[in-house]
XYZ file of C-alpha atoms in Angstrom:
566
model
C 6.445 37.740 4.721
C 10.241 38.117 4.638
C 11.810 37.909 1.165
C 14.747 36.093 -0.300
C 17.062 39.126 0.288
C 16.131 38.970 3.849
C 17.326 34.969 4.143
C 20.621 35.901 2.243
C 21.260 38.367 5.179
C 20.475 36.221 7.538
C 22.987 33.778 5.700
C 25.368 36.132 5.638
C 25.599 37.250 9.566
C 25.714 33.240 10.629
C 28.317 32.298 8.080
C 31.223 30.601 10.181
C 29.280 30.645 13.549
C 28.359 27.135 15.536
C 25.636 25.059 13.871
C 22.661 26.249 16.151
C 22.536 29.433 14.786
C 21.252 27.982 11.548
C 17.584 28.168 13.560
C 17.694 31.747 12.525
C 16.468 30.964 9.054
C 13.539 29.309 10.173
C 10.374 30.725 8.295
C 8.640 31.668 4.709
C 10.438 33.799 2.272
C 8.999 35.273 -1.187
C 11.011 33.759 -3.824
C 10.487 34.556 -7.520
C 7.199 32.265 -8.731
C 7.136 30.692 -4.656
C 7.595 30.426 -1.728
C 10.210 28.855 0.648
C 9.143 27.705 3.969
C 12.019 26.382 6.548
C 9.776 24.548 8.580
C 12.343 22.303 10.284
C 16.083 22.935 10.986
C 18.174 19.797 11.939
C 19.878 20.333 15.276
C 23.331 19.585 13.839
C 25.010 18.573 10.858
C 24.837 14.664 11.337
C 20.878 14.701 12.765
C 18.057 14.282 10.104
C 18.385 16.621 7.381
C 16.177 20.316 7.854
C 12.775 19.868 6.415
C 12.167 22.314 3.356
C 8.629 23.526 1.853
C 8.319 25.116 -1.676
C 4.733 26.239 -2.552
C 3.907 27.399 -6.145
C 0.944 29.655 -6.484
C -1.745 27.859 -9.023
C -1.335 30.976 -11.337
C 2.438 30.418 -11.315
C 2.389 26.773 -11.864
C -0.660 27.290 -14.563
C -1.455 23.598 -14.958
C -4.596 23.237 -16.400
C -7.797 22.352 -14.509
C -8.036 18.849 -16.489
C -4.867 17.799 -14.943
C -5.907 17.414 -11.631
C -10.135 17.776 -11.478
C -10.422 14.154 -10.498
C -8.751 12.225 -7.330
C -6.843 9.707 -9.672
C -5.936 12.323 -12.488
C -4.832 14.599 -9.357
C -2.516 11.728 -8.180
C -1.003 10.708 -11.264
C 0.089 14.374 -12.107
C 1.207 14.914 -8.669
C 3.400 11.425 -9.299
C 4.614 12.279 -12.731
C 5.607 16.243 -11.188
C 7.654 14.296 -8.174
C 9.243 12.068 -10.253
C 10.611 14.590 -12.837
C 11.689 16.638 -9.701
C 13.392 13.603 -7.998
C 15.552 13.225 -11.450
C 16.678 16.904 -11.332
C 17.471 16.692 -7.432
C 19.826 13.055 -7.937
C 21.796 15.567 -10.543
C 22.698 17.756 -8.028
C 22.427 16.116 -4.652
C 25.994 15.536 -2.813
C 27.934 15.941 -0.043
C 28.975 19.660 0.596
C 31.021 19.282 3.735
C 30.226 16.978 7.588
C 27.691 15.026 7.882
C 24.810 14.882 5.721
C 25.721 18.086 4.329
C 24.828 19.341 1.249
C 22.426 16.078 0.561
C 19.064 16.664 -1.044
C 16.368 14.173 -0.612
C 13.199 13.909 -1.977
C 10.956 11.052 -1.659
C 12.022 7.915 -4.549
C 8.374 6.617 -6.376
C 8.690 2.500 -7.373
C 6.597 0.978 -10.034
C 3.291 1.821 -7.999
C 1.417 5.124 -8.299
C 0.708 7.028 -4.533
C -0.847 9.655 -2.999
C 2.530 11.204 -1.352
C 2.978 13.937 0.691
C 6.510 14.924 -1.322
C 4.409 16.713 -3.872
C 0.533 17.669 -3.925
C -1.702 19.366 -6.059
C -4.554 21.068 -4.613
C -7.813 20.541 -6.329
C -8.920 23.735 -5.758
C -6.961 26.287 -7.267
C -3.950 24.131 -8.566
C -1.083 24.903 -6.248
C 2.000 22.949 -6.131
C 3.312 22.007 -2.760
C 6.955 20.426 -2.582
C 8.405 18.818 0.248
C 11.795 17.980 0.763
C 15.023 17.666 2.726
C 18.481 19.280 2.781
C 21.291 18.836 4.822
C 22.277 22.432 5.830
C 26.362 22.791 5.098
C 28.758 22.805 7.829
C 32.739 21.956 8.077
C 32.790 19.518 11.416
C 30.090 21.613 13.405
C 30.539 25.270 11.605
C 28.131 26.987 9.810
C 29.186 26.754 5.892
C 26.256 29.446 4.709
C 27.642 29.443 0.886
C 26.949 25.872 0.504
C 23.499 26.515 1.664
C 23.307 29.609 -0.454
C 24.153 27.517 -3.469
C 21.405 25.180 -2.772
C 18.732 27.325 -2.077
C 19.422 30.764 -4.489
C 20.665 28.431 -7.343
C 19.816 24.321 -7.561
C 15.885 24.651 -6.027
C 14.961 27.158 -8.063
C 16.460 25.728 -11.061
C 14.807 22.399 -10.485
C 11.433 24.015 -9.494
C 11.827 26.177 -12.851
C 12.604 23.275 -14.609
C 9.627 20.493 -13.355
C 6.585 22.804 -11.989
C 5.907 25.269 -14.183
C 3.473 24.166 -17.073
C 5.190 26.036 -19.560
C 8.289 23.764 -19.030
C 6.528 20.779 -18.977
C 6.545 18.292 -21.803
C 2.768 18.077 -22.060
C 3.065 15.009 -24.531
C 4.548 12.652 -22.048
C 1.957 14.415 -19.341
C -0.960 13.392 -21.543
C 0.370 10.214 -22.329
C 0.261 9.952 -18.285
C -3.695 11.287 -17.955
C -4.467 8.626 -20.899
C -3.001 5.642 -18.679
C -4.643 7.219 -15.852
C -7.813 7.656 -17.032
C -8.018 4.201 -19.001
C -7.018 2.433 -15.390
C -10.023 4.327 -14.003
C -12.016 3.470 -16.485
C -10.951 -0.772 -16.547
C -11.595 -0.776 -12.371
C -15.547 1.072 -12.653
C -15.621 -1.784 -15.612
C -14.931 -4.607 -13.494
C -17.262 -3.894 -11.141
C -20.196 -3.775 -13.927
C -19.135 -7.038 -15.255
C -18.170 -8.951 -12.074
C -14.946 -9.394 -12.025
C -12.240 -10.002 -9.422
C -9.608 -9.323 -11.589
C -7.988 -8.158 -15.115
C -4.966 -9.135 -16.351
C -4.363 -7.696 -20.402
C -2.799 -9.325 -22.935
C 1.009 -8.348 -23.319
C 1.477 -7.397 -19.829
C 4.639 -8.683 -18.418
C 4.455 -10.384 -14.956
C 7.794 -11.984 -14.014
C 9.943 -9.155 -11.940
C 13.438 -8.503 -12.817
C 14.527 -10.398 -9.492
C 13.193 -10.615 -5.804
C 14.545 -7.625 -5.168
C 13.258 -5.741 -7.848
C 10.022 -4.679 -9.214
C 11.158 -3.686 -12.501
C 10.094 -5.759 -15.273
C 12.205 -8.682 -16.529
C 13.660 -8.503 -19.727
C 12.575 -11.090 -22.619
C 9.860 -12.579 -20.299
C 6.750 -14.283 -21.586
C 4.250 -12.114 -22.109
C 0.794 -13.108 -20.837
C -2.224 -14.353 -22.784
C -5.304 -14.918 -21.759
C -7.252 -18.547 -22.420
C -9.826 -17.788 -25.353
C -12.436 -18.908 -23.018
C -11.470 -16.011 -20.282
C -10.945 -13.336 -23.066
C -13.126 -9.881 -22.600
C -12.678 -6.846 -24.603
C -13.375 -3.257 -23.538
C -12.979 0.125 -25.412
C -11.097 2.782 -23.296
C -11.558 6.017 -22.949
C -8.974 6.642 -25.453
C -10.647 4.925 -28.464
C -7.931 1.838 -27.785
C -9.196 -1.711 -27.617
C -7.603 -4.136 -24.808
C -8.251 -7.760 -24.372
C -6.931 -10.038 -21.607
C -8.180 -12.483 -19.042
C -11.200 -11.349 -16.681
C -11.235 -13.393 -13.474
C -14.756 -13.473 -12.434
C -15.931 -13.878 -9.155
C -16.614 -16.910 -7.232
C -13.538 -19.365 -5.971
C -11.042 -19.487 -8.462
C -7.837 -22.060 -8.493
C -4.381 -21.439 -9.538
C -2.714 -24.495 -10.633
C 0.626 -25.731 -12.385
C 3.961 -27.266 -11.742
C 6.836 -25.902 -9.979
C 8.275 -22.378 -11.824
C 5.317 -22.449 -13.891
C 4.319 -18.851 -12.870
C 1.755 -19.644 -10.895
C 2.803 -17.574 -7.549
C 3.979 -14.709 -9.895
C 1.052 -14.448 -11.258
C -1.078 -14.033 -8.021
C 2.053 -11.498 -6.753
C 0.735 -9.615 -10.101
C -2.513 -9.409 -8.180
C -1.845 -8.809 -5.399
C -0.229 -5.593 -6.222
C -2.829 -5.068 -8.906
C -4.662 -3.058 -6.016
C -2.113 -0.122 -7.032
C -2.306 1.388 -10.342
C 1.342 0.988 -12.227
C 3.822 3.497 -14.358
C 3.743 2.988 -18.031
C 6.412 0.485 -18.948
C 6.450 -1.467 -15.989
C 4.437 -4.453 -17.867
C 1.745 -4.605 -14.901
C 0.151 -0.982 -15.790
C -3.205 -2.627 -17.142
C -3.183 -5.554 -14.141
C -5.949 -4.774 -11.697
C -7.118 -6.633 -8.543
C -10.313 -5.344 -6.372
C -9.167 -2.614 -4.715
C -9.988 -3.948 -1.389
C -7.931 -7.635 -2.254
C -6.214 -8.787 0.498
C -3.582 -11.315 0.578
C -3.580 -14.024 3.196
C -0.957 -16.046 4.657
C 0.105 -17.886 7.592
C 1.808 -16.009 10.328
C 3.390 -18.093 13.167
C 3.999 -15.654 16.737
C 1.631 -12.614 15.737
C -0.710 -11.655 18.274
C -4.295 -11.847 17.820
C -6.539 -9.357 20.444
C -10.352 -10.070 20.576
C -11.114 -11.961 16.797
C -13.960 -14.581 16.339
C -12.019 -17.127 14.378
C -14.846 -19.714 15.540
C -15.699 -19.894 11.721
C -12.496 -21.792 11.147
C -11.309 -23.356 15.388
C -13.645 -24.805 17.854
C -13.626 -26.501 20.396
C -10.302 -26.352 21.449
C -8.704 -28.700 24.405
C -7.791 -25.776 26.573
C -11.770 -24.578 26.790
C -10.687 -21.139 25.138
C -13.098 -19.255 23.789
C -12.286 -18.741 20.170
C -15.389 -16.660 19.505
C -13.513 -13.908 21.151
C -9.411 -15.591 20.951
C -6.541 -13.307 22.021
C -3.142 -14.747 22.191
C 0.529 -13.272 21.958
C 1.677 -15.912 20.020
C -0.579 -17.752 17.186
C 0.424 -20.788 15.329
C 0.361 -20.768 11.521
C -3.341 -21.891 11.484
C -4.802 -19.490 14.266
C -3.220 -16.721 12.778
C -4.359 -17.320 9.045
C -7.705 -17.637 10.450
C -7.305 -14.613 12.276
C -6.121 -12.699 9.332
C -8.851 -14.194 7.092
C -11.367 -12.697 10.176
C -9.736 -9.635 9.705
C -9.932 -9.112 6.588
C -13.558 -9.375 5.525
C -13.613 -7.090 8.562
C -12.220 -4.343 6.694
C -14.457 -4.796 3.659
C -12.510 -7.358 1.697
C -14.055 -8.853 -1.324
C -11.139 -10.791 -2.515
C -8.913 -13.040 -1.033
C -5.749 -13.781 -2.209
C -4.004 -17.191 -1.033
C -0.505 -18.997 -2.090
C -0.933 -22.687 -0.442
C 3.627 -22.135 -0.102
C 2.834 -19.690 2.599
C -0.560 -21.204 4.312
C -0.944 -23.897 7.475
C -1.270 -27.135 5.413
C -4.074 -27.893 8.351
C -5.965 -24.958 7.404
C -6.525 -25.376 4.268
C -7.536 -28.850 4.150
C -6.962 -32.324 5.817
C -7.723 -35.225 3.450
C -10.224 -38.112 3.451
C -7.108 -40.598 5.321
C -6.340 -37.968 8.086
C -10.349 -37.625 8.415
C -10.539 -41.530 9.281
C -7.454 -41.000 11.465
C -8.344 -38.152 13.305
C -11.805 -38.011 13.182
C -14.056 -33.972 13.130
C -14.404 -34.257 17.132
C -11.425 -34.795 17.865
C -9.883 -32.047 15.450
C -10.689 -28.058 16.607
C -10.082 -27.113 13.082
C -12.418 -26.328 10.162
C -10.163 -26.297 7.061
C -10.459 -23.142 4.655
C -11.752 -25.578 1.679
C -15.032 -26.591 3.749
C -15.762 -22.489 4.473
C -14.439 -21.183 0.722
C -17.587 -21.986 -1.066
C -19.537 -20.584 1.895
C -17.530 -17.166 2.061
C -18.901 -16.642 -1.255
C -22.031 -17.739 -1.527
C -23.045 -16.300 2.060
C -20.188 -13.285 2.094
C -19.762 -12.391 -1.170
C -15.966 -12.781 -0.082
C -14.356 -14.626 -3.360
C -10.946 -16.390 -3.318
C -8.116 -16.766 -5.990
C -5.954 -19.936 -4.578
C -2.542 -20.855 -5.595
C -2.806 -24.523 -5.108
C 0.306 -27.021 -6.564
C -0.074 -29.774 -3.939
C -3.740 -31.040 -3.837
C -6.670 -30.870 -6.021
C -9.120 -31.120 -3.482
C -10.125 -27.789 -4.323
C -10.934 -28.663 -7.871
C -14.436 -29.386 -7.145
C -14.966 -26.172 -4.955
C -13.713 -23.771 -7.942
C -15.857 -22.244 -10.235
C -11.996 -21.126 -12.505
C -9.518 -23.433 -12.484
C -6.371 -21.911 -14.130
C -3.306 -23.488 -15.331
C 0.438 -22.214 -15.580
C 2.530 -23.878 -17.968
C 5.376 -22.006 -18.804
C 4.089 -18.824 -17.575
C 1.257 -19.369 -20.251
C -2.169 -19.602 -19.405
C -4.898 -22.302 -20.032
C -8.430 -22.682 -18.765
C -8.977 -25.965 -17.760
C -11.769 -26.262 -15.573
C -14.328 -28.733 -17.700
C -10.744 -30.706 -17.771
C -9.622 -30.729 -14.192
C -13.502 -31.177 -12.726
C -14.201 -34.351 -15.544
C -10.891 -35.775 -14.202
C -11.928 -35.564 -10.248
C -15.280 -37.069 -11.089
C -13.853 -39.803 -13.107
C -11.175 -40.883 -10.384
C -14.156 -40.325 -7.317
C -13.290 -36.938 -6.413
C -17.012 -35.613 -5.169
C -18.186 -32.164 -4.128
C -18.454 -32.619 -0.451
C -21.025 -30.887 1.323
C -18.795 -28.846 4.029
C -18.488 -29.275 7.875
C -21.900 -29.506 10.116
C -20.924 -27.421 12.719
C -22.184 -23.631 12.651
C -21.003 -22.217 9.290
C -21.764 -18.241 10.109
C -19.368 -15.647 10.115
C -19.830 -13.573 13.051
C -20.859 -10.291 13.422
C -19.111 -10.485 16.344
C -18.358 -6.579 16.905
C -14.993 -6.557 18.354
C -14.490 -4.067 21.553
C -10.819 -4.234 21.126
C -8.547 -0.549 21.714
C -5.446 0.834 21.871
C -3.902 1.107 25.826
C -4.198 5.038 25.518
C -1.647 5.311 28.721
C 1.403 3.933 26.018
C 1.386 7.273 23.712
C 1.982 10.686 25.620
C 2.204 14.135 23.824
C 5.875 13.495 22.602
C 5.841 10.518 19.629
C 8.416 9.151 17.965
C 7.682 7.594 14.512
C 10.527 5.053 12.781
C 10.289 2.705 10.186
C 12.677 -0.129 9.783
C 12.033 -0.681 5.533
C 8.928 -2.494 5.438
C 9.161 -4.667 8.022
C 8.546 -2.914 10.833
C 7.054 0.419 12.196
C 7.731 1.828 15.976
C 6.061 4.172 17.928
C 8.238 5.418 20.873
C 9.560 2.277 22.057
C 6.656 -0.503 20.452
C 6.683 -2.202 17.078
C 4.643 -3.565 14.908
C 5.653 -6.580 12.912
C 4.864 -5.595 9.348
C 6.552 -8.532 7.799
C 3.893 -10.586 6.404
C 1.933 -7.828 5.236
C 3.092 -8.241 1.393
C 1.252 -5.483 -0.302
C 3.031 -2.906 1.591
C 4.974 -1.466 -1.192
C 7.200 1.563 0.142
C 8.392 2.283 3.776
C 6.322 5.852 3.317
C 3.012 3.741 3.742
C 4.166 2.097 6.727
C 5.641 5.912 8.404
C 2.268 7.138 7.490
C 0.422 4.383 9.164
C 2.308 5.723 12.260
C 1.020 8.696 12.188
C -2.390 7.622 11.743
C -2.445 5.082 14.379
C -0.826 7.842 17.169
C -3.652 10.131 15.560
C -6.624 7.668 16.127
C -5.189 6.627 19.638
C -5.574 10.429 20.789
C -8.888 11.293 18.983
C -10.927 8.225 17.723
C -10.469 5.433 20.176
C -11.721 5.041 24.015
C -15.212 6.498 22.600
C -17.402 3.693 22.738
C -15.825 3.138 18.726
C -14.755 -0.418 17.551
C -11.577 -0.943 16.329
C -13.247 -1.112 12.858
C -15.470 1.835 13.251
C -12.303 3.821 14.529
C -10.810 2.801 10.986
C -13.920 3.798 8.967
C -14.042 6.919 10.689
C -10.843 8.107 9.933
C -10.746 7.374 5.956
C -14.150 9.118 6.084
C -12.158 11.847 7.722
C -9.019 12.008 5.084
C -11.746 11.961 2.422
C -13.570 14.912 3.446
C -10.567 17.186 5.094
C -7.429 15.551 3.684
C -4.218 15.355 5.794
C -4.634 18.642 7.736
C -7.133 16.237 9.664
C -4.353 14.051 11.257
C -1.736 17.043 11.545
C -4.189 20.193 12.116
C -1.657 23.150 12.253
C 1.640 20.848 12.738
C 3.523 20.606 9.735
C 3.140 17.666 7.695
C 5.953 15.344 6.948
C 7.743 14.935 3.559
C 8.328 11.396 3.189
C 4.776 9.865 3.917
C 2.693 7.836 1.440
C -1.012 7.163 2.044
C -1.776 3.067 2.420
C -5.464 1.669 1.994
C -7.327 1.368 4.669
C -6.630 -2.003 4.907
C -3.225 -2.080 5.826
C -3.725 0.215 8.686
C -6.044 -2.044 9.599
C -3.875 -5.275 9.432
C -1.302 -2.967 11.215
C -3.421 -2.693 14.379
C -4.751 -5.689 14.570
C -0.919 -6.840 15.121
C -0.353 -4.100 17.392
C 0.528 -6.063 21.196
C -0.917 -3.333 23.235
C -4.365 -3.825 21.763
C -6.406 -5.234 24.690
């Protein structure tokens, strides 16, 4: 392996020539306590920045076993190490001549804590790994070699020194990190003893700074939990927490306008991530495998039984295997409710502001108008009791509109002010009283398919050259097709979605086309990450520095709005 020296002389000769000579310092060099790897060097100075690796040996680093022995203590450390090096790199990130010279990027963490390819931990023997970019220097399309020099022989080791070694470390604020960590691992194994969909702990503060922000807001209400809903646990650290446990079963979110009532089920719905300390939603957990539901007018739908929820339809199509390129807001929330429980979902999560009015219920008038043979649809509230007491599928409904589904609930919630009340006795003693019965659901066939779904990726669209961009969250494209991403709200950072890329151009080349289901194929491969991690998707190809790794099922929501998939 070359050594430092050897890249400053390599510097030195290139200084002042054109910009493709910086390909010469491609390679590993032996810095001090690491080692620099230029695995990627931009082709000039206004293409994507050169793609850096720094790798600390575990003896240099000398973290401490406890740190990282577990999967979720391993990925809080490795968050808490990026984000302390992100800080440093913002200090001394700026433009240092054309282009995107100069510019330092490492991947930015939000309120949620990820498994990100930026910085990693291995288990094993507790080596850092640090991925980043830099925009090698040049004035118009000339080598500037000092610039560089100052970034790599002066501001990357200085950060490294400064974040990775555990001597530098402020272990107080690092243990304060395994506590939180631990404690959140502790509350999810808990909720699975006692039932529960969902915890939500006292003083945790919902409302986000503003719809585009996830920060907290300042001087919000801070949630309580009815008496009736209270549960207590001791953690791990000796602390007791109370709050509301949501147990399973159908359970109805209710209130008046601005009430809180979709903020609290956006707290949910992002409780599938654990949360940084401070951010108000750190001890606000969903199952992990929650899924949000919504309608989704235009998205294609390849291959999905939605018979559970359309029959019958004029047309003769045969919705026990329905493909379309273009679904209306009912077809596709059925589809996506399909899809879901495909993946393993055990929760749904539904807002009635973003559903097909028809597909969650039509009321006792419209029944007499439009009588159940003349209508193809079978409305969510005469299948949500059935989910769960067939499925073991529960649901947690926003509903501000109709009580209809007071009956069906076994927790009906109230938002009054963003405070919480438990009103169910109330809510079902006032339906009975004004003739509001429990109906017994639709006749027609009530089973939800096994139906096992041949659907796969056209294998003829990828070839060995792949292109991978993201457009934010809404949108990821491979080579020249994109997938709507949209509507898939618990997407949280644009690194999920590139990573999702990567996976889907992985299965298409080594899972699919062998007599596996779309569903097996996505099984498969989280089997596969679990056992051999990312050098699975990427064998001997270096891996990416700005990828974050989504649940499994996003990728498969991802897919199943993929228009290729035949």
């Amino acid at each position: 392996m070359r050594s430092d020296r050897d890249l400053k002389n390599i510097l030195e000769r290139i200084d002042h020539r054109g910009y493709p000579a910086y390909k010469d310092t491609r390679g590993e060099y032996q810095f001090g306590g690491y080692i620099l790897d230029i695995e990627h060097v931009q082709g000039d100075p206004f293409a994507s920045p050169s793609q850096l690796r720094i790798v600390v040996s575990g003896k240099s680093a000398g973290i401490p076993s406890k740190y990282y022995d577990k999967k979720h203590k391993r990925i809080a450390a490795q968050d808490y190490l990026l984000r302390k090096i992100g800080s440093e790199i913002i200090k001394n990130s700026k433009q240092r001549g054309s282009g995107k010279s100069g510019m330092i990027h490492i991947s930015r963490c939000g309120q949620q804590i990820l498994d990100r390819t930026a910085c990693q931990i291995n288990d094993k023997n507790g080596e850092v790994t640090i991925r980043l970019e830099v925009g090698f220097p040049a004035n118009g399309r000339t080598i500037n070699a000092g610039e560089l020099e100052v970034i790599l022989f002066r501001i990357l080791p200085d950060v490294v020194n400064k974040t990775v070694p555990f001597k530098n470390i402020n272990v107080t604020e690092l243990d304060g990190v395994m506590r939180l960590t631990e404690n959140q691992f502790f509350i999810r194994n808990e909720m699975k003893h006692r039932g529960l969909t969902a915890f939500i702990a006292d003083n945790s503060i919902l409302p986000r700074k503003s719809g585009i922000s996830q920060e907290p807001l300042k001087d919000a209400v801070r949630f309580r939990s009815p008496e009736s809903m209270k549960i207590e646990m001791i953690l791990p650290d000796g602390t007791k927490i109370c709050g509301m446990g949501i147990p399973k079963g159908v359970t109805l979110i209710v209130g008046g306008g601005y009430h809180g009532k979709s903020t609290l089920l956006e707290a949910l719905q992002m409780g599938v991530y654990d949360h940084i300390a401070g951010d108000g939603r750190e001890y606000v957990f969903s199952d992990t495998s929650s899924v949000k539901i919504r309608a989704e007018d235009g998205r294609s739908i390849s291959q999905t039984d939605i018979s559970m929820f359309i029959n019958n339809l004029p047309n003769k199509m045969n919705t026990k295997c329905f493909s379309t390129q273009n679904a209306s807001g009912s077809t596709s929330q059925a589809a996506n409710v399909v899809e879901a429980v495909e993946t393993g979902c055990r929760v749904l999560l539904i807002d009635e502001d973003t559903s097909a009015t028809n597909f969650m219920i039509r009321d006792e008038l419209m029944q007499l108008v439009v009588t159940k043979d003349k209508e193809p649809i079978t409305p969510y509230i005469d299948r949500v009791r059935e989910l769960y007491e067939s499925h073991g599928v529960s649901t947690i409904l926003v509903a501000g509109s109709s009580g209809e589904y007071f009956n069906k609930a076994d927790k009906i919630i109230q938002m009054d002010e963003y405070h919480t009340y438990d009103i169910t006795e109330y809510a079902k003693d006032i339906a009975q009283k004004n003739g509001y019965h429990a109906k017994t659901g639709d006749e027609r066939t009530a089973a939800l398919s096994d139906f096992n779904r041949n659907a796969h990726a056209n294998r003829d669209w990828i070839g060995d050259r792949v292109k991978i961009k993201v457009n934010g969250r809404d949108m990821v494209c491979i080579n020249r097709d994109g997938i709507d991403t949209r509507y898939l709200e618990q997407l949280v950072d644009e690194e999920q979605l590139r990573m999702i890329g990567y996976l889907f151009v992985y299965m298409n080349h080594s899972i699919f086309g062998r007599n596996m289901t779309l569903q097996g194929s996505v099984e498969k491969l989280f089997q596969l990450l679990e056992k051999n991690g990312l050098k699975e998707i990427f064998q001997n190809q270096r891996i990416p520095c700005n990828l974050a790794m989504p649940r499994q099922q996003e990728l498969y929501m991802c897919m199943n709005r993929f228009r290729k998939l035949i």
